């Protein structure tokens, strides 16, 4: 349909209340940014996708990965 955009987000290595399977200190040490994603980091990326600034972005997976590939 006209005017419909569809994007998704793919956060990675965020600080969450989920049970810790991996050692958080080790993950931070290996992270290119030197930290884990916070909820605000992920929320900001999602807010961008919903804003007029992302008006020409569609059909994309927005990786919120802090440099992890």
mmCIF file of C-alpha atoms in Angstrom:
data_model
loop_
_atom_site.group_PDB
_atom_site.id
_atom_site.type_symbol
_atom_site.label_atom_id
_atom_site.label_comp_id
_atom_site.label_asym_id
_atom_site.label_seq_id
_atom_site.Cartn_x
_atom_site.Cartn_y
_atom_site.Cartn_z
ATOM 1 C CA UNK A 1 0.000 0.000 0.000
ATOM 2 C CA UNK A 2 1.123 3.534 -0.596
ATOM 3 C CA UNK A 3 2.925 5.205 2.281
ATOM 4 C CA UNK A 4 3.545 1.994 4.196
ATOM 5 C CA UNK A 5 7.061 1.403 5.445
ATOM 6 C CA UNK A 6 8.277 -1.697 7.202
ATOM 7 C CA UNK A 7 11.534 -1.932 9.114
ATOM 8 C CA UNK A 8 12.758 -4.067 11.955
ATOM 9 C CA UNK A 9 15.361 -3.731 14.651
ATOM 10 C CA UNK A 10 17.966 -6.288 15.626
ATOM 11 C CA UNK A 11 19.554 -5.307 18.936
ATOM 12 C CA UNK A 12 22.587 -7.260 20.086
ATOM 13 C CA UNK A 13 24.502 -7.524 23.348
ATOM 14 C CA UNK A 14 22.299 -5.285 25.402
ATOM 15 C CA UNK A 15 22.078 -5.085 29.152
ATOM 16 C CA UNK A 16 18.823 -6.823 30.004
ATOM 17 C CA UNK A 17 17.257 -8.568 32.978
ATOM 18 C CA UNK A 18 17.464 -11.884 31.097
ATOM 19 C CA UNK A 19 19.465 -14.602 32.803
ATOM 20 C CA UNK A 20 23.129 -14.099 32.083
ATOM 21 C CA UNK A 21 24.517 -16.881 29.920
ATOM 22 C CA UNK A 22 27.761 -15.106 29.120
ATOM 23 C CA UNK A 23 30.090 -13.229 31.426
ATOM 24 C CA UNK A 24 29.160 -9.531 31.193
ATOM 25 C CA UNK A 25 32.699 -8.305 31.918
ATOM 26 C CA UNK A 26 34.058 -10.484 29.134
ATOM 27 C CA UNK A 27 31.419 -9.201 26.721
ATOM 28 C CA UNK A 28 32.292 -5.586 27.574
ATOM 29 C CA UNK A 29 36.010 -6.293 27.151
ATOM 30 C CA UNK A 30 35.374 -7.714 23.668
ATOM 31 C CA UNK A 31 32.910 -5.023 22.603
ATOM 32 C CA UNK A 32 34.146 -2.539 19.985
ATOM 33 C CA UNK A 33 32.418 0.258 21.954
ATOM 34 C CA UNK A 34 33.669 -0.954 25.324
ATOM 35 C CA UNK A 35 30.173 -1.296 26.742
ATOM 36 C CA UNK A 36 26.861 -3.083 26.331
ATOM 37 C CA UNK A 37 23.788 -1.436 24.857
ATOM 38 C CA UNK A 38 21.409 0.153 27.313
ATOM 39 C CA UNK A 39 17.648 0.290 26.790
ATOM 40 C CA UNK A 40 17.972 3.979 25.848
ATOM 41 C CA UNK A 41 20.410 3.100 23.033
ATOM 42 C CA UNK A 42 17.906 0.705 21.520
ATOM 43 C CA UNK A 43 14.957 3.050 22.098
ATOM 44 C CA UNK A 44 16.788 5.902 20.333
ATOM 45 C CA UNK A 45 17.383 3.768 17.248
ATOM 46 C CA UNK A 46 13.743 2.688 17.161
ATOM 47 C CA UNK A 47 12.600 6.296 17.639
ATOM 48 C CA UNK A 48 14.757 7.250 14.652
ATOM 49 C CA UNK A 49 13.045 4.624 12.496
ATOM 50 C CA UNK A 50 9.671 6.074 13.469
ATOM 51 C CA UNK A 51 10.683 9.653 12.757
ATOM 52 C CA UNK A 52 10.601 11.810 9.644
ATOM 53 C CA UNK A 53 14.403 11.492 9.518
ATOM 54 C CA UNK A 54 13.959 7.878 8.392
ATOM 55 C CA UNK A 55 11.238 8.725 5.885
ATOM 56 C CA UNK A 56 13.102 7.090 2.996
ATOM 57 C CA UNK A 57 14.177 3.992 4.933
ATOM 58 C CA UNK A 58 12.035 0.929 4.310
ATOM 59 C CA UNK A 59 12.466 -2.830 4.103
ATOM 60 C CA UNK A 60 15.554 -2.751 6.283
ATOM 61 C CA UNK A 61 16.812 -4.502 9.392
ATOM 62 C CA UNK A 62 18.370 -1.855 11.605
ATOM 63 C CA UNK A 63 21.220 -3.552 13.444
ATOM 64 C CA UNK A 64 21.842 -2.028 16.851
ATOM 65 C CA UNK A 65 25.057 -3.886 17.487
ATOM 66 C CA UNK A 66 27.698 -1.502 18.826
ATOM 67 C CA UNK A 67 30.121 -2.606 16.114
ATOM 68 C CA UNK A 68 29.716 -6.365 16.592
ATOM 69 C CA UNK A 69 29.500 -8.192 13.288
#
